[in-house]
Coordinates of C-alpha atoms in Angstrom, one line a residue:
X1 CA 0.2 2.0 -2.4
X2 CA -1.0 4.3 -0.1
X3 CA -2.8 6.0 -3.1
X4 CA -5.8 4.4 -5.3
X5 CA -3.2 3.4 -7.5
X6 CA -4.6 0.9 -10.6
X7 CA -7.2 -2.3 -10.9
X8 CA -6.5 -5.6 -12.2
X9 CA -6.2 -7.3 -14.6
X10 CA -9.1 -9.6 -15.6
X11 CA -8.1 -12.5 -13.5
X12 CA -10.5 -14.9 -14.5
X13 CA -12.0 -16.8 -11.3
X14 CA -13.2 -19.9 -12.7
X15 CA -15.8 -21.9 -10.4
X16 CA -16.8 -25.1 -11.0
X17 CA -19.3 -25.5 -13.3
X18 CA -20.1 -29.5 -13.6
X19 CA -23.2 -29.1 -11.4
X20 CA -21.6 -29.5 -8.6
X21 CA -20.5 -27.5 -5.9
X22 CA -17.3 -26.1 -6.3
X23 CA -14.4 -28.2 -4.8
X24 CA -12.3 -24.9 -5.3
X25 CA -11.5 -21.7 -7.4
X26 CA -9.4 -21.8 -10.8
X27 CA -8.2 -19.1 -11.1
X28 CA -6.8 -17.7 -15.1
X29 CA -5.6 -14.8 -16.6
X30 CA -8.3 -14.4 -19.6
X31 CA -8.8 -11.5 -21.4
X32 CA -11.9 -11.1 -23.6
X33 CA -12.2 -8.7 -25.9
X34 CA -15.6 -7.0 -23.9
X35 CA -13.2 -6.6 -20.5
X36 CA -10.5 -4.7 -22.8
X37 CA -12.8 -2.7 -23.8
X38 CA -14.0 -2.0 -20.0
X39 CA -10.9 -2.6 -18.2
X40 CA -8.3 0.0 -17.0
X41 CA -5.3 -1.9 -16.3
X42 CA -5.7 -5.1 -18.1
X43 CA -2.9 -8.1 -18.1
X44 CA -1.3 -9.0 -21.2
X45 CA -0.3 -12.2 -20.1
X46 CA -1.4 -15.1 -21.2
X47 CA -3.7 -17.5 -20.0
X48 CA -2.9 -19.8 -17.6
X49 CA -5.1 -22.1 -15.6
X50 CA -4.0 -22.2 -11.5
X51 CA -5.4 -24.9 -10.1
X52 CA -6.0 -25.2 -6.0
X53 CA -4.1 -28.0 -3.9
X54 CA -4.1 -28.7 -0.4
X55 CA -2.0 -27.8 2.4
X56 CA -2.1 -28.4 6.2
X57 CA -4.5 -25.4 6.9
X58 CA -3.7 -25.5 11.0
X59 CA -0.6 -23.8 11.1
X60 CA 0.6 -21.8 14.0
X61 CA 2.1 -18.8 15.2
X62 CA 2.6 -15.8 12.6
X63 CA 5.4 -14.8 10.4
X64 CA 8.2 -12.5 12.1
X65 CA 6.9 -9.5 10.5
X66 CA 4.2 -9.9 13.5
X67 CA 7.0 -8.2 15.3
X68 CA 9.3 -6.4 12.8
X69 CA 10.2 -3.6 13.1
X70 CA 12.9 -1.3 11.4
X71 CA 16.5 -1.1 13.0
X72 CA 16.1 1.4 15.7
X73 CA 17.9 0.1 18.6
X74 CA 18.8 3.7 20.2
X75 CA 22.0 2.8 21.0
X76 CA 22.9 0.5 18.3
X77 CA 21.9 3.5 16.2
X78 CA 23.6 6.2 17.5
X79 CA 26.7 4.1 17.6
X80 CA 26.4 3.8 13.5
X81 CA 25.9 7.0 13.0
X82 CA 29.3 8.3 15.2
X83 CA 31.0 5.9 13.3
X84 CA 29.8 7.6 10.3
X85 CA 31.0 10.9 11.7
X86 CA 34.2 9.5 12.1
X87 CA 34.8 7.8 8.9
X88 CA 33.8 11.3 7.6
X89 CA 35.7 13.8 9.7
X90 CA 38.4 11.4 12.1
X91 CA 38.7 10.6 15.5
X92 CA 39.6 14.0 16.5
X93 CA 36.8 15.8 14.7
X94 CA 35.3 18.9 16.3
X95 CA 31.4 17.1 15.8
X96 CA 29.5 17.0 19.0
X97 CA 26.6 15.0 19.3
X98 CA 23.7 17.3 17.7
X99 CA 21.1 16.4 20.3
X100 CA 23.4 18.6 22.9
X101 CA 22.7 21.5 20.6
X102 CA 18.9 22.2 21.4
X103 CA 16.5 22.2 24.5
X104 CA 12.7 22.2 24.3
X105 CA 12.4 21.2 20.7
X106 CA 13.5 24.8 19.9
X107 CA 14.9 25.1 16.4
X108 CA 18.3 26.7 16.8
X109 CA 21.4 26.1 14.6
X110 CA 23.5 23.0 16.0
X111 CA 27.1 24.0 17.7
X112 CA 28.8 21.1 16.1
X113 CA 31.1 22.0 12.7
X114 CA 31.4 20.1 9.9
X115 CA 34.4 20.4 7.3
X116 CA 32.0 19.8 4.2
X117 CA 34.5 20.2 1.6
X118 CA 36.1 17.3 3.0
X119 CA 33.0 15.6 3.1
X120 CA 32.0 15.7 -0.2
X121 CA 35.7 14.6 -1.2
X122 CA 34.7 11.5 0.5
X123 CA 31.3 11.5 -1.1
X124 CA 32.0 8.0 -3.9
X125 CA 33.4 6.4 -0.1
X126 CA 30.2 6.8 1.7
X127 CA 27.0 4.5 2.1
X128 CA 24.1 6.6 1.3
X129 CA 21.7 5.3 3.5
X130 CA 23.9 6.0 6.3
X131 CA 24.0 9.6 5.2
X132 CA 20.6 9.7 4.5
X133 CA 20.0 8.5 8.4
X134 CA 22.6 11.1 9.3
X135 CA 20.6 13.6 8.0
X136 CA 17.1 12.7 9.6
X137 CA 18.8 12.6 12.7
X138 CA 19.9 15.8 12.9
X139 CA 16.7 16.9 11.6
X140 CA 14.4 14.9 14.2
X141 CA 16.8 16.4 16.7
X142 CA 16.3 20.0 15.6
X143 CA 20.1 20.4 14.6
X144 CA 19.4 22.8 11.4
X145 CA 22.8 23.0 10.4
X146 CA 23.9 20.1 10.2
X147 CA 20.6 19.2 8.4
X148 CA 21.1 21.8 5.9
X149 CA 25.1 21.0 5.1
X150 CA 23.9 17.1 4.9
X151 CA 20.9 18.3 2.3
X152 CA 22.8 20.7 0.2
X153 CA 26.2 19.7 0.4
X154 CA 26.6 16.0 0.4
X155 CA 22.6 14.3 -0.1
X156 CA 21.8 16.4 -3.2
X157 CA 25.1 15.0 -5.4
X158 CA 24.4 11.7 -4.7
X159 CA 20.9 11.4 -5.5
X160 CA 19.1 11.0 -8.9
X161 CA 15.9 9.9 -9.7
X162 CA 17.0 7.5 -12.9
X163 CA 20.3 6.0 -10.2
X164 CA 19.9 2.6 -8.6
X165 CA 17.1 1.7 -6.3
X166 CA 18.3 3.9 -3.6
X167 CA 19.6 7.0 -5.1
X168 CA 15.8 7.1 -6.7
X169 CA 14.2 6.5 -3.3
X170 CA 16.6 9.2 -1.8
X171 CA 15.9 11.4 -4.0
X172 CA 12.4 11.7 -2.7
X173 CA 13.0 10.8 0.7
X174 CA 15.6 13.9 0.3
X175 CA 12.5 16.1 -0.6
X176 CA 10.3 15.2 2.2
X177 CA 13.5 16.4 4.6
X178 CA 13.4 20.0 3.5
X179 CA 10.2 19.5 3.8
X180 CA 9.9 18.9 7.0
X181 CA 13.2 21.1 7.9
X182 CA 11.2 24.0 6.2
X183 CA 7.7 23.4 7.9
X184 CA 6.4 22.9 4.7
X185 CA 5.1 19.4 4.7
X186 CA 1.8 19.8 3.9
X187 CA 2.6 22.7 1.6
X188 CA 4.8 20.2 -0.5
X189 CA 2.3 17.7 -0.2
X190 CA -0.6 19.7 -1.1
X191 CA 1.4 20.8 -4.4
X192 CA 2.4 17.3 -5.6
X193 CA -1.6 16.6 -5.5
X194 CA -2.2 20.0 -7.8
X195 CA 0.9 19.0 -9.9
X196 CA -0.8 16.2 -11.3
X197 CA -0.4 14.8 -14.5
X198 CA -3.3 14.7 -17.2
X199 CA -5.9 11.9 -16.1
X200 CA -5.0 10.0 -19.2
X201 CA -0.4 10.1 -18.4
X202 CA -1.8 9.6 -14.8
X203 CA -3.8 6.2 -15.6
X204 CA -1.2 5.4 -17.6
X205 CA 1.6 5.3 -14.4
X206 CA -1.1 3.5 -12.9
X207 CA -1.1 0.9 -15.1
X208 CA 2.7 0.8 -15.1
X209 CA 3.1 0.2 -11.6
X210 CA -0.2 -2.6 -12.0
X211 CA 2.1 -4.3 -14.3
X212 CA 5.5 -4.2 -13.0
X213 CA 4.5 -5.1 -9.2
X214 CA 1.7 -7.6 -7.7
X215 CA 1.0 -5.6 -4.8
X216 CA -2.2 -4.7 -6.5
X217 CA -3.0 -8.4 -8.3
X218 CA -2.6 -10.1 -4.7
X219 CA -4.8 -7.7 -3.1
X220 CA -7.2 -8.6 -5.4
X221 CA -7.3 -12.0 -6.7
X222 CA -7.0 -13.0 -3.6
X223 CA -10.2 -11.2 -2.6
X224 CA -12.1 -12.1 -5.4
X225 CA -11.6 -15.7 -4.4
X226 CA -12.4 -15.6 -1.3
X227 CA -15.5 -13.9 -2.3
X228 CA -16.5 -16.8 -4.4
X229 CA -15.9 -19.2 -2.1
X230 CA -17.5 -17.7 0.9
X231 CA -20.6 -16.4 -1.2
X232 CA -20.9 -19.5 -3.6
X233 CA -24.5 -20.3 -2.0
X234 CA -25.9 -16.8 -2.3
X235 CA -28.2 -15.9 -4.5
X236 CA -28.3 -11.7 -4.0
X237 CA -24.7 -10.5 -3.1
X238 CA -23.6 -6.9 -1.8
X239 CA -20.1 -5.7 -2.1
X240 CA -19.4 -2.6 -0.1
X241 CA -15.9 -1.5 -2.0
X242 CA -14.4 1.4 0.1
X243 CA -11.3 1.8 -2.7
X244 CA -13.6 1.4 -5.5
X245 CA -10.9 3.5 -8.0
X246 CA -11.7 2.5 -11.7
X247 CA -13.6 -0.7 -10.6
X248 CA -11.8 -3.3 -12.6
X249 CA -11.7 -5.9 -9.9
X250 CA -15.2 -6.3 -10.1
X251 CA -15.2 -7.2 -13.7
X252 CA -13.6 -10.3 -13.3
X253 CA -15.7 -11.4 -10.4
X254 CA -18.5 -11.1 -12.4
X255 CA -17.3 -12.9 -15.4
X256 CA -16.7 -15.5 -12.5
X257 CA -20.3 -15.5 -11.3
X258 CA -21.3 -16.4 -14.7
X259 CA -20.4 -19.8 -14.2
X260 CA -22.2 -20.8 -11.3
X261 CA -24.6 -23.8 -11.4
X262 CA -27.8 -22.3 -12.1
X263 CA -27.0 -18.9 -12.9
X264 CA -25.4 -15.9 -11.9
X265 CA -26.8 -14.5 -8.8
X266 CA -28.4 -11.2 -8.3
X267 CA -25.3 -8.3 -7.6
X268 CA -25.1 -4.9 -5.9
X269 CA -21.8 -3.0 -5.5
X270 CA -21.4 0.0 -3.4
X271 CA -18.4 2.3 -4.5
X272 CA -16.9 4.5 -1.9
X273 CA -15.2 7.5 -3.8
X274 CA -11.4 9.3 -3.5
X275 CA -10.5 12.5 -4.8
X276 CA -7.2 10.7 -7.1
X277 CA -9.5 8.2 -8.2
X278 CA -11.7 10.6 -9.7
X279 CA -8.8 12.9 -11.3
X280 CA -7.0 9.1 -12.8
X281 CA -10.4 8.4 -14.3
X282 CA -11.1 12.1 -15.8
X283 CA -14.9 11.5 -13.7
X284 CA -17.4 11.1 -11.0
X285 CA -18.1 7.7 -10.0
X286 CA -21.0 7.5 -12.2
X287 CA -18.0 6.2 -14.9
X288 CA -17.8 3.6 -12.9
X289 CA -20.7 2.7 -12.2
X290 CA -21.6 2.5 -15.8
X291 CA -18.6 0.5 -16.7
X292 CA -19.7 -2.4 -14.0
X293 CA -23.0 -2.3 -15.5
X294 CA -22.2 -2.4 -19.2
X295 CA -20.3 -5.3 -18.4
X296 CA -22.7 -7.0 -16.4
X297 CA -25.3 -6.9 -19.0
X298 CA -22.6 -8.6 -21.5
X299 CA -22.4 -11.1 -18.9
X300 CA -25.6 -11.4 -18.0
X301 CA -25.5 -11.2 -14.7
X302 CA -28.2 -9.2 -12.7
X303 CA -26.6 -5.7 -11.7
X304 CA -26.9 -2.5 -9.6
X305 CA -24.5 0.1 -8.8
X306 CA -24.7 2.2 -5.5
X307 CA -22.3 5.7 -5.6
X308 CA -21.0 7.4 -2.8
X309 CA -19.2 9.6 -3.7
X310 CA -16.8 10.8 -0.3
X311 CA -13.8 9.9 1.4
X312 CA -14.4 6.5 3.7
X313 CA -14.0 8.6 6.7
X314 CA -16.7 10.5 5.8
X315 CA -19.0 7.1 5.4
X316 CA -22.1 6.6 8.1
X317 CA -24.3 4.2 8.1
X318 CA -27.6 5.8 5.5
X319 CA -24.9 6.1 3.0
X320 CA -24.7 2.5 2.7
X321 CA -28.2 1.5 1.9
X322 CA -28.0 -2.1 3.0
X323 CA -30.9 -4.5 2.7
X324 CA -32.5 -7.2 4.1
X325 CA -32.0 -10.7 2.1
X326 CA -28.6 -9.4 0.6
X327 CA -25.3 -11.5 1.7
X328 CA -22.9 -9.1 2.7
X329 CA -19.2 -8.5 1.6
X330 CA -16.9 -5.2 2.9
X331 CA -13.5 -5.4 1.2
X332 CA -10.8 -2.8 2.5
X333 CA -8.2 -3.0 -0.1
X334 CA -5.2 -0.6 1.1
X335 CA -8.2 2.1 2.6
X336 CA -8.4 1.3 6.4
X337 CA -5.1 3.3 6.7
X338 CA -6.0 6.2 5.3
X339 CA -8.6 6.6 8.3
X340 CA -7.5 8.7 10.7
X341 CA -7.4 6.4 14.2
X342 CA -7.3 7.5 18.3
X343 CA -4.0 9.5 17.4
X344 CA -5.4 11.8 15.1
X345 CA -8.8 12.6 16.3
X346 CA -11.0 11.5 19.1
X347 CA -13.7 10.9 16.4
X348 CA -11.2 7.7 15.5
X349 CA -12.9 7.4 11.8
X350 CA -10.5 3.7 11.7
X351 CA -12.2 2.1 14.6
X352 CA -15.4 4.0 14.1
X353 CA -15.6 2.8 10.5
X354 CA -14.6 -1.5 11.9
X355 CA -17.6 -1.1 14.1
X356 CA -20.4 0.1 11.7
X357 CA -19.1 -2.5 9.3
X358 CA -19.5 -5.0 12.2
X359 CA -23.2 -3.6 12.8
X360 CA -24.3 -4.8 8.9
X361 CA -23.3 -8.8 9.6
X362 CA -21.4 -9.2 6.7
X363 CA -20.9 -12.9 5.3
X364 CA -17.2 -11.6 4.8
X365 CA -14.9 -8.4 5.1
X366 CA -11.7 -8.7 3.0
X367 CA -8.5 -7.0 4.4
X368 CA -4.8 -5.7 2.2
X369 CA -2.6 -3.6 3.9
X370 CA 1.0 -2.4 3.5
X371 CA 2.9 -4.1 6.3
X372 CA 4.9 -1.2 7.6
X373 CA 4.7 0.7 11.1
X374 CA 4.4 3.8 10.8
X375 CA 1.0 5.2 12.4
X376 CA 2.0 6.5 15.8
X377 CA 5.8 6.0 15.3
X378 CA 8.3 9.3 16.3
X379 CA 10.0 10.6 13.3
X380 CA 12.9 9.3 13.4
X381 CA 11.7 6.0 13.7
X382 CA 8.7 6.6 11.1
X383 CA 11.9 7.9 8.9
X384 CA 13.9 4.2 9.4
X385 CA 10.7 2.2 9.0
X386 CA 9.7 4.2 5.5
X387 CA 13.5 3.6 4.5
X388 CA 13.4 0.2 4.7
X389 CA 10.0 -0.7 3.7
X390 CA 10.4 1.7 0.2
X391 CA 14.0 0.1 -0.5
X392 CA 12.1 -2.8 -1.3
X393 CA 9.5 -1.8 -2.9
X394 CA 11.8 0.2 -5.3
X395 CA 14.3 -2.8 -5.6
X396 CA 11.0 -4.8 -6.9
X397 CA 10.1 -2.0 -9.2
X398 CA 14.0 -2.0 -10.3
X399 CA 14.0 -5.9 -11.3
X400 CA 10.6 -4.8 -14.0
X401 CA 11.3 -1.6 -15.4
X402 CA 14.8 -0.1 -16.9
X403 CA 16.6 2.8 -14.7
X404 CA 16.3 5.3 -17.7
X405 CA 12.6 4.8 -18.9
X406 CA 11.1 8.3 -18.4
X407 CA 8.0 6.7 -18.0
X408 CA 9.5 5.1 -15.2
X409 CA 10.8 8.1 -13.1
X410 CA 7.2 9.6 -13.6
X411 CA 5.4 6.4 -12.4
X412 CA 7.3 6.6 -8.9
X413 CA 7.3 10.0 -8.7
X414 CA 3.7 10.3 -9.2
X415 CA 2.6 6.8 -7.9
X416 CA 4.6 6.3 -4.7
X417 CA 6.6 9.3 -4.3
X418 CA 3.8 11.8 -2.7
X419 CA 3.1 9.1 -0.2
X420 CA 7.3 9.3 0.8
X421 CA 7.1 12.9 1.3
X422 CA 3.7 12.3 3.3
X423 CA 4.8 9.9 5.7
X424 CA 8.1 11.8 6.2
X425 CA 7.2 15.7 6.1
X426 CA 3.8 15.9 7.5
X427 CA 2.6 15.5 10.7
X428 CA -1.1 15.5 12.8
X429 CA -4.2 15.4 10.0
X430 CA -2.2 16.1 7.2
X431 CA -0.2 12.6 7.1
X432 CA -2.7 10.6 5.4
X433 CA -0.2 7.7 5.1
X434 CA -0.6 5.8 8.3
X435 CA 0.2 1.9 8.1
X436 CA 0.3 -0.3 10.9
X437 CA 1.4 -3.9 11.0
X438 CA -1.1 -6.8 11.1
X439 CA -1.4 -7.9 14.4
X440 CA -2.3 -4.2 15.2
X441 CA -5.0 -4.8 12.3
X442 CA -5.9 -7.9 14.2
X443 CA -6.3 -6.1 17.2
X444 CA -8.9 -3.5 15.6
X445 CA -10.8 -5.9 14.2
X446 CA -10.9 -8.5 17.1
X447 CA -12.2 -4.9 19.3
X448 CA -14.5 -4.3 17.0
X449 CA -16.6 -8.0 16.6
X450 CA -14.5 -9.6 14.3
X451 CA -12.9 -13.2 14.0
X452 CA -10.2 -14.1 11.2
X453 CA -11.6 -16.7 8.7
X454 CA -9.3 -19.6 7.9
X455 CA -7.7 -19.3 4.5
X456 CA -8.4 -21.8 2.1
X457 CA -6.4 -23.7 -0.6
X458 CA -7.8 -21.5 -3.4
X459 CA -6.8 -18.4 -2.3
X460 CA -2.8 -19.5 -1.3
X461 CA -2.8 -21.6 -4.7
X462 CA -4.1 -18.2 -6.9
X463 CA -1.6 -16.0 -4.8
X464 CA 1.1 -18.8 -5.6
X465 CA 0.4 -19.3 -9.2
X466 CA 0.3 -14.8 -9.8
X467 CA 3.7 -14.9 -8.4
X468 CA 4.9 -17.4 -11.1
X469 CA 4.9 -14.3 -13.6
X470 CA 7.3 -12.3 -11.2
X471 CA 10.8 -12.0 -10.1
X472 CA 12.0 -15.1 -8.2
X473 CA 12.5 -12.6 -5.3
X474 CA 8.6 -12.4 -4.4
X475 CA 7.3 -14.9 -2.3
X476 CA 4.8 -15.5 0.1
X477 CA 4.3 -16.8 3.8
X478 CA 0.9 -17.5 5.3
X479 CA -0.6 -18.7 8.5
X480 CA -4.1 -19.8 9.1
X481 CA -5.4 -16.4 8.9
X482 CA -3.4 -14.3 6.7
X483 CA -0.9 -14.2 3.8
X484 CA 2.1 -12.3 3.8
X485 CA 3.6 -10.9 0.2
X486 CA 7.4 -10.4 0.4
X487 CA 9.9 -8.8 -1.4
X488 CA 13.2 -11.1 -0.4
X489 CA 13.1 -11.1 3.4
X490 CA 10.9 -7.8 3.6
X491 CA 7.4 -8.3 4.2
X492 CA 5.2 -6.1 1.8
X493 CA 1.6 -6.6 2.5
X494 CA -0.8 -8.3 4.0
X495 CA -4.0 -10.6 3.1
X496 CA -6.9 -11.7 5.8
X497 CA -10.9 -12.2 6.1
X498 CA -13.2 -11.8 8.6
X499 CA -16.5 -12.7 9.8
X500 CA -18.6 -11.3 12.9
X501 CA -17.9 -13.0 16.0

């Protein structure tokens, strides 16, 4: 998700339309035939009507993935893995611990000896994650023999990319070891981006993924609601999209706008532009742009469509053309992480970016991130964190799609896989993929003018209702402020709005 990856489906946000003001948001899964002719990644469910109820909206305290964090107790974990190196060689195996064998960070072979034949004997016996953690331990430590016999010894026969969940996800977790081992990170990275796919096989893994996971539906029904609800009253709306990808959220936000009492209202998006958005779409943003307003014209909804075409980093404040007498929404959906913060550059693009945003007043600013740590985390750390966070999301594409669909293997290998070996190879401005939990997010925004809005019924009945079409695994927990989207007891991602204090 770190990538642009697809656009929804045309979830249908019905307002009221009895001439009243609207007591909530319906939202459907209704697919005319105009948005299948505009959309990208279009359901083909059919429709359903989800209809808001109430719950007590003054809740307290967070979920515990406020303060999750992967299993990385030092010593817990070095205990685990000398157990492993017992199971594998015996109590009275020659293996020393590896980070004895280097000073300085210097990258000299480890002294410690391994009997790999006998190890891979024992190969169906062992857990691979454990090996896997083995491995990246040696590597974070700089022991590059023992990193090497793990790789091409024991790691490479027991992973395949059409296995179980995580043989797949080791396979390319694997990759972005010798990677890393071979100070090639972002020479590996750099080639999975020139090794794309044709723009038509790579919207078409897009769409796969759309389909068979609601990361990307919860991110943005959720913030189409909210729109509604928060902008019902307004009769010139400005939506500054910093992920605008193929643009297909916005088509069902207009189709919703069409049923306000006494007409649509006047609307202005502003797409921000991404280099894998432009190769999935075979075009500059201007496709977009025209898409929008084809569509808005069918609709009949008053349109105009801003371009600018850079990376959000790149975004000041001229680009943005704001105007007077136009209510105000900013939605971040899975971009804020891309932005380079403190860590990476003193010119801290992430914070930098919060406070012009702040400067406009928005009426809203909509907020979706992965909830995973791994921003400023050490390796070896950032290597736990990625392993459990992507065993999920590859159990939850395991549940929708069948182990030997080729179209499968390429979807996660070009969909999710290049953000693996990014988080795990490459290091400084070269690791785009830098996630941090939400009460870090909180903390941004809170330094930067923002308070949280309080969620309304809409929004948790819409999420609840999407999850209906899904694996019984998915749910969601939400506080006041924010809703989190599971995968069993693994938080996933995270949903909150935000107003200027």
């Amino acid at each position: 998700m770190g990538t642009s990856q697809g656009q929804p489906n045309s979830a249908c946000i019905n307002s009221s339309s009895n001439g009243s003001s609207s007591q909530g948001t319906n939202v459907s899964y209704e697919t005319s035939n105009m948005e299948k002719q505009f959309s990208t990644l279009e359901s083909s469910q059919a429709s359903v009507d989800f209809t808001a109820f109430h719950f007590d909206n003054n809740m307290n305290g967070s979920p515990i993935s406020d303060d999750y964090r992967a299993d990385n107790n030092s010593f817990e974990l070095k205990k685990k893995l000398k157990d492993l190196e017992v199971s594998l060689l015996g109590p009275e195996s020659d293996i020393v611990d590896s980070c004895q064998s280097f000073s300085n960070g210097s990258r000299h072979k480890g002294v410690s000896q391994h009997n790999w034949s006998k190890i891979v004997e024992m190969i169906p016996k062992l857990d691979l994650k454990e090996v896997l953690i083995t491995c990246a331990q040696a590597v974070s430590d700089g022991d590059i023999e023992s990193a090497s016999g793990y790789m091409n010894n024991v790691l490479g026969k027991m992973v395949s990319v059409s296995g179980d969940p995580i043989q797949r996800l080791s396979a390319y977790m694997l990759e972005g070891l010798r990677a890393r081992l071979e100070s090639s990170g972002s020479v590996i990275y750099k080639a999975l981006k020139c090794d794309e796919p044709t723009s038509n096989e790579l919207m078409n893994y897009m769409q796969i993924l759309y389909h068979a996971c609601p990361y990307f539906k919860f991110a943005y029904i959720s913030s189409n609601v909210f729109i509604c609800e928060a902008l019902e009253n307004e009769s010139r709306i400005h939506i500054i999209d910093f992920q605008i990808a193929q643009g297909t959220q916005w088509l069902s936000l207009l189709q919703a706008l069409t049923r306000r009492p006494g007409g649509p209202p006047f609307v202005r998006v502003t797409g921000i532009d991404d280099s894998r958005s432009f190769h999935a779409r075979g075009g500059g943003i201007h496709i977009v742009g025209k898409k929008l307003a084809d569509y808005a014209k069918t609709c009949g909804v008053p349109f105009e469509f801003h371009s600018v075409a850079m990376f959000g980093s790149d975004v000041q404040l001229e680009d943005l053309v704001v105007r007077n007498g136009e209510a105000l929404a900013v939605n971040f959906p899975f971009a804020l992480h891309h932005m380079p913060d403190e860590s990476v550059s003193t010119e801290n693009h992430r914070d930098r970016l919060l406070r012009l945003v702040s400067s406009l007043s928005p009426k809203v600013v909509l907020l979706v991130e992965q909830e995973s740590n791994t921003n400023t985390s050490p390796f070896f750390q950032r290597f736990v964190e990625t392993l459990d966070y992507y065993t999920a999301m590859f159990e939850s594409i395991d549940v929708a799609l069948p182990r030997d669909d080729k179209k499968r293997i390429s979807t996660e290998q070009h969909c999710v896989a290049r953000d693996i070996v990014n988080i795990i190879a490459c290091e400084g401005d070269e690791r785009v993929e830098r996630h941090e939990l939400f009460g870090k997010w909180r903390a941004r925004f809170s330094m930067a003018g923002f308070v949280p809005l309080p969620l309304s019924p809409s929004v948790i009945d819409s999420i609840r209702n999407l999850l209906k079409h899904f694996n019984e695994n998915y749910r969601i927990e939400e506080t006041d402020v924010a809703i989190y989207l599971a995968w069993k007891s693994r938080f996933m991602c995270t949903f909150s709005a935000w107003r200027c204090s």
